[in-house]
């Protein structure tokens, strides 16, 4: 069964450093999303992406965040200058239709 | 504002019993809801969905009920098994696919 994959599974970084989280969508999926989950809290929407542009973004998704599909397959989330409060699980989700979402296993980001 | 929340943060049931997990939402215009299961160390996994033109939808061992009058969702799991132990989230899905998750209920199944 096809799955969304994410790399790395765990990323440790120093505050102020840039990180790039990667997602490989299920083949032929057209809709892409990033969510995050701070430990012990609910999953929060960050951004949705379709047709090579952002469809919707949350207040969390400020100028420090960006997304792209650099090679038409991988979907990446970049945080330019990480803060302590960026520590969380980051989930990628992809779907063939706009309201269908299959989640990846997540990347645990730890900012020191 | 938008919010989706859960009544009970934890639920402990005996194996074989039925489980009921509840959820309240605040946006009366919402028309699509999804229940997700999240096991430790994994991403949310789709369980069942329901549109606002329905009151009830059944899957394999799971049933979702929607009461639009009081803006309430519930997930019923029949004959709960140890493998059902996880955190369960309800989520409201807007037209663009954005999911607004509730806080989550941890279901613990005792053998």
Short mmCIF file of C-alpha atoms in Angstrom, two decimals:
data_model
loop_
_atom_site.label_atom_id
_atom_site.label_comp_id
_atom_site.label_asym_id
_atom_site.label_seq_id
_atom_site.Cartn_x
_atom_site.Cartn_y
_atom_site.Cartn_z
CA UNK A 1 0.00 0.00 0.00
CA UNK A 2 1.48 3.39 -0.96
CA UNK A 3 2.56 5.60 1.91
CA UNK A 4 3.68 9.13 2.52
CA UNK A 5 7.27 9.11 3.74
CA UNK A 6 9.16 11.79 5.60
CA UNK A 7 12.82 12.42 6.27
CA UNK A 8 14.53 12.72 8.60
CA UNK A 9 12.61 10.97 11.34
CA UNK A 10 14.35 13.14 13.92
CA UNK A 11 16.17 16.43 13.42
CA UNK A 12 18.12 18.18 16.14
CA UNK A 13 19.26 21.72 15.46
CA UNK A 14 20.57 24.79 17.19
CA UNK A 15 18.36 27.83 17.59
CA UNK A 16 18.77 30.16 14.63
CA UNK A 17 19.73 27.43 12.20
CA UNK A 18 17.82 26.57 9.05
CA UNK A 19 16.13 23.21 8.69
CA UNK A 20 14.50 21.51 5.75
CA UNK A 21 11.98 18.77 6.33
CA UNK A 22 11.24 16.49 3.42
CA UNK A 23 8.17 14.61 2.36
CA UNK A 24 7.68 12.14 -0.46
CA UNK A 25 3.99 12.14 -1.40
CA UNK A 26 2.04 9.19 -2.64
CA UNK A 27 2.44 9.03 -6.38
CA UNK A 28 -0.11 11.08 -8.36
CA UNK A 29 -1.25 13.05 -5.33
CA UNK A 30 -1.89 16.68 -6.09
CA UNK A 31 -2.67 18.26 -2.74
CA UNK A 32 -0.02 18.71 -0.07
CA UNK A 33 -0.16 19.84 3.52
CA UNK A 34 2.07 20.44 6.51
CA UNK A 35 0.87 20.18 10.08
CA UNK A 36 2.68 20.30 13.36
CA UNK A 37 2.04 18.84 16.77
CA UNK A 38 3.73 20.22 19.84
CA UNK A 39 4.22 17.51 22.44
CA UNK A 40 0.97 16.75 24.24
CA UNK A 41 -1.06 19.14 22.13
CA UNK A 42 -3.36 18.84 19.15
CA UNK A 43 -2.31 18.73 15.55
CA UNK A 44 -2.21 22.22 14.00
CA UNK A 45 -2.52 23.17 10.36
CA UNK A 46 0.41 25.06 8.85
CA UNK A 47 -0.08 25.24 5.10
CA UNK A 48 -1.75 23.69 2.09
CA UNK A 49 -0.18 23.57 -1.36
CA UNK A 50 -1.68 22.84 -4.75
CA UNK A 51 -0.61 23.49 -8.31
CA UNK A 52 2.76 24.77 -7.15
CA UNK A 53 1.41 27.47 -4.93
CA UNK A 54 0.18 27.94 -1.40
CA UNK A 55 -3.58 27.57 -1.12
CA UNK A 56 -3.97 28.48 2.52
CA UNK A 57 -1.69 29.11 5.47
CA UNK A 58 -2.15 29.57 9.17
CA UNK A 59 -0.91 32.33 11.46
CA UNK A 60 1.89 30.00 12.52
CA UNK A 61 3.22 29.94 8.96
CA UNK A 62 5.05 33.25 9.06
CA UNK A 63 7.95 34.57 6.98
CA UNK A 64 10.29 32.06 8.59
CA UNK A 65 8.47 29.21 6.89
CA UNK A 66 8.39 28.25 3.24
CA UNK A 67 7.33 25.28 1.18
CA UNK A 68 8.19 24.04 -2.26
CA UNK A 69 8.33 21.05 -4.57
CA UNK A 70 11.83 21.52 -5.94
CA UNK A 71 11.85 18.52 -8.23
CA UNK A 72 8.18 17.92 -8.79
CA UNK A 73 8.09 15.03 -6.38
CA UNK A 74 9.48 15.87 -2.94
CA UNK A 75 7.57 18.41 -0.90
CA UNK A 76 9.67 20.37 1.55
CA UNK A 77 9.10 22.61 4.54
CA UNK A 78 11.89 25.05 5.34
CA UNK A 79 12.26 26.94 8.57
CA UNK A 80 14.84 29.68 8.01
CA UNK A 81 15.82 30.52 11.56
CA UNK A 82 14.52 28.03 14.07
CA UNK A 83 13.24 29.06 17.47
CA UNK A 84 12.87 26.96 20.60
CA UNK A 85 9.10 26.99 20.16
CA UNK A 86 9.44 25.36 16.73
CA UNK A 87 10.20 22.08 18.49
CA UNK A 88 7.40 19.74 17.50
CA UNK A 89 6.40 16.82 15.32
CA UNK A 90 5.89 17.95 11.76
CA UNK A 91 3.51 15.91 9.64
CA UNK A 92 3.18 15.98 5.91
CA UNK A 93 -0.13 14.93 4.38
CA UNK A 94 -0.98 14.43 0.74
CA UNK A 95 -4.14 13.68 -1.20
CA UNK A 96 -5.46 13.08 -4.66
CA UNK A 97 -8.54 15.18 -3.91
CA UNK A 98 -8.71 18.39 -1.94
CA UNK A 99 -10.33 16.89 1.15
CA UNK A 100 -8.46 13.63 1.20
CA UNK A 101 -5.33 13.46 3.32
CA UNK A 102 -2.93 10.67 4.05
CA UNK A 103 -0.42 11.48 6.73
CA UNK A 104 3.23 10.61 6.87
CA UNK A 105 4.94 9.31 10.02
CA UNK A 106 6.27 12.73 10.94
CA UNK A 107 9.60 14.37 11.63
CA UNK A 108 10.46 15.20 15.21
CA UNK A 109 12.21 18.57 15.28
CA UNK A 110 14.16 19.46 18.40
CA UNK A 111 15.55 22.99 18.64
CA UNK A 112 18.22 23.48 21.28
CA UNK B 1 -14.00 31.58 15.99
CA UNK B 2 -13.20 28.11 14.80
CA UNK B 3 -12.68 25.40 17.33
CA UNK B 4 -13.16 21.70 17.59
CA UNK B 5 -12.85 20.17 21.01
CA UNK B 6 -13.31 16.95 22.91
CA UNK B 7 -15.27 16.31 26.06
CA UNK B 8 -13.07 13.59 27.57
CA UNK B 9 -9.29 13.57 27.46
CA UNK B 10 -8.94 9.91 28.48
CA UNK B 11 -11.12 6.84 28.18
CA UNK B 12 -10.39 3.43 29.61
CA UNK B 13 -12.47 0.44 28.51
CA UNK B 14 -12.41 -3.29 28.90
CA UNK B 15 -11.57 -5.39 25.87
CA UNK B 16 -14.77 -6.39 24.11
CA UNK B 17 -16.76 -3.42 25.38
CA UNK B 18 -17.99 -0.64 23.15
CA UNK B 19 -16.24 2.73 23.25
CA UNK B 20 -17.75 6.12 22.64
CA UNK B 21 -15.57 9.16 22.04
CA UNK B 22 -17.21 12.56 21.85
CA UNK B 23 -16.38 15.81 20.12
CA UNK B 24 -17.92 19.27 19.96
CA UNK B 25 -17.42 21.77 17.21
CA UNK B 26 -18.28 25.44 17.06
CA UNK B 27 -18.54 26.31 13.37
CA UNK B 28 -22.13 25.60 12.38
CA UNK B 29 -21.20 26.08 8.72
CA UNK B 30 -18.84 23.08 8.76
CA UNK B 31 -19.93 20.40 6.35
CA UNK B 32 -17.31 17.68 6.60
CA UNK B 33 -15.83 15.90 9.58
CA UNK B 34 -13.22 13.20 9.98
CA UNK B 35 -12.08 10.97 12.80
CA UNK B 36 -8.40 10.10 13.01
CA UNK B 37 -6.51 7.56 15.08
CA UNK B 38 -2.97 8.32 16.16
CA UNK B 39 -0.77 5.61 17.57
CA UNK B 40 2.37 6.46 19.45
CA UNK B 41 5.11 7.70 17.13
CA UNK B 42 2.90 7.70 14.05
CA UNK B 43 0.93 10.18 12.03
CA UNK B 44 -2.86 10.46 12.17
CA UNK B 45 -4.64 7.65 10.39
CA UNK B 46 -8.04 8.13 8.76
CA UNK B 47 -10.82 6.14 10.40
CA UNK B 48 -14.11 7.42 9.09
CA UNK B 49 -15.68 10.59 7.78
CA UNK B 50 -19.12 12.11 7.59
CA UNK B 51 -20.70 14.94 5.68
CA UNK B 52 -23.19 17.31 7.19
CA UNK B 53 -26.05 15.95 5.09
CA UNK B 54 -25.81 12.71 7.08
CA UNK B 55 -26.54 11.87 10.72
CA UNK B 56 -24.78 8.55 10.85
CA UNK B 57 -22.18 6.62 8.97
CA UNK B 58 -20.92 3.14 9.63
CA UNK B 59 -17.65 1.47 8.88
CA UNK B 60 -16.06 -1.71 10.03
CA UNK B 61 -16.64 -1.75 13.80
CA UNK B 62 -16.88 2.04 13.84
CA UNK B 63 -19.81 4.37 13.62
CA UNK B 64 -19.80 8.15 13.51
CA UNK B 65 -22.82 10.12 14.62
CA UNK B 66 -23.37 13.76 13.80
CA UNK B 67 -25.81 15.98 15.65
CA UNK B 68 -25.86 19.32 13.88
CA UNK B 69 -28.40 20.79 16.28
CA UNK B 70 -25.94 20.71 19.16
CA UNK B 71 -22.81 20.61 17.00
CA UNK B 72 -21.66 17.30 18.35
CA UNK B 73 -19.84 14.30 16.87
CA UNK B 74 -19.23 10.92 18.34
CA UNK B 75 -17.17 7.91 17.37
CA UNK B 76 -18.39 4.53 18.46
CA UNK B 77 -16.06 1.56 18.38
CA UNK B 78 -17.71 -1.81 18.74
CA UNK B 79 -16.03 -4.68 20.54
CA UNK B 80 -12.97 -2.63 21.39
CA UNK B 81 -9.67 -4.45 21.02
CA UNK B 82 -6.22 -3.77 22.48
CA UNK B 83 -5.12 -2.62 19.01
CA UNK B 84 -7.63 0.19 19.27
CA UNK B 85 -5.58 1.81 22.01
CA UNK B 86 -4.50 5.19 20.63
CA UNK B 87 -5.35 8.86 20.68
CA UNK B 88 -8.44 9.72 18.69
CA UNK B 89 -8.96 13.11 17.11
CA UNK B 90 -11.99 14.58 15.46
CA UNK B 91 -11.28 17.13 12.77
CA UNK B 92 -13.30 19.63 10.84
CA UNK B 93 -12.31 19.95 7.19
CA UNK B 94 -12.89 23.17 5.29
CA UNK B 95 -13.49 23.43 1.56
CA UNK B 96 -9.79 23.82 0.86
CA UNK B 97 -8.83 20.72 2.80
CA UNK B 98 -7.54 22.45 5.91
CA UNK B 99 -8.10 20.23 8.94
CA UNK B 100 -8.93 21.77 12.31
CA UNK B 101 -8.20 19.14 14.91
CA UNK B 102 -9.67 18.71 18.34
CA UNK B 103 -7.55 18.13 21.42
CA UNK B 104 -7.66 14.34 21.27
CA UNK B 105 -8.94 11.56 23.51
CA UNK B 106 -6.63 8.80 24.63
CA UNK B 107 -8.34 5.43 24.50
CA UNK B 108 -6.86 2.71 26.67
CA UNK B 109 -8.14 -0.84 26.25
CA UNK B 110 -7.62 -3.21 29.16
CA UNK B 111 -7.28 -6.89 28.23
#
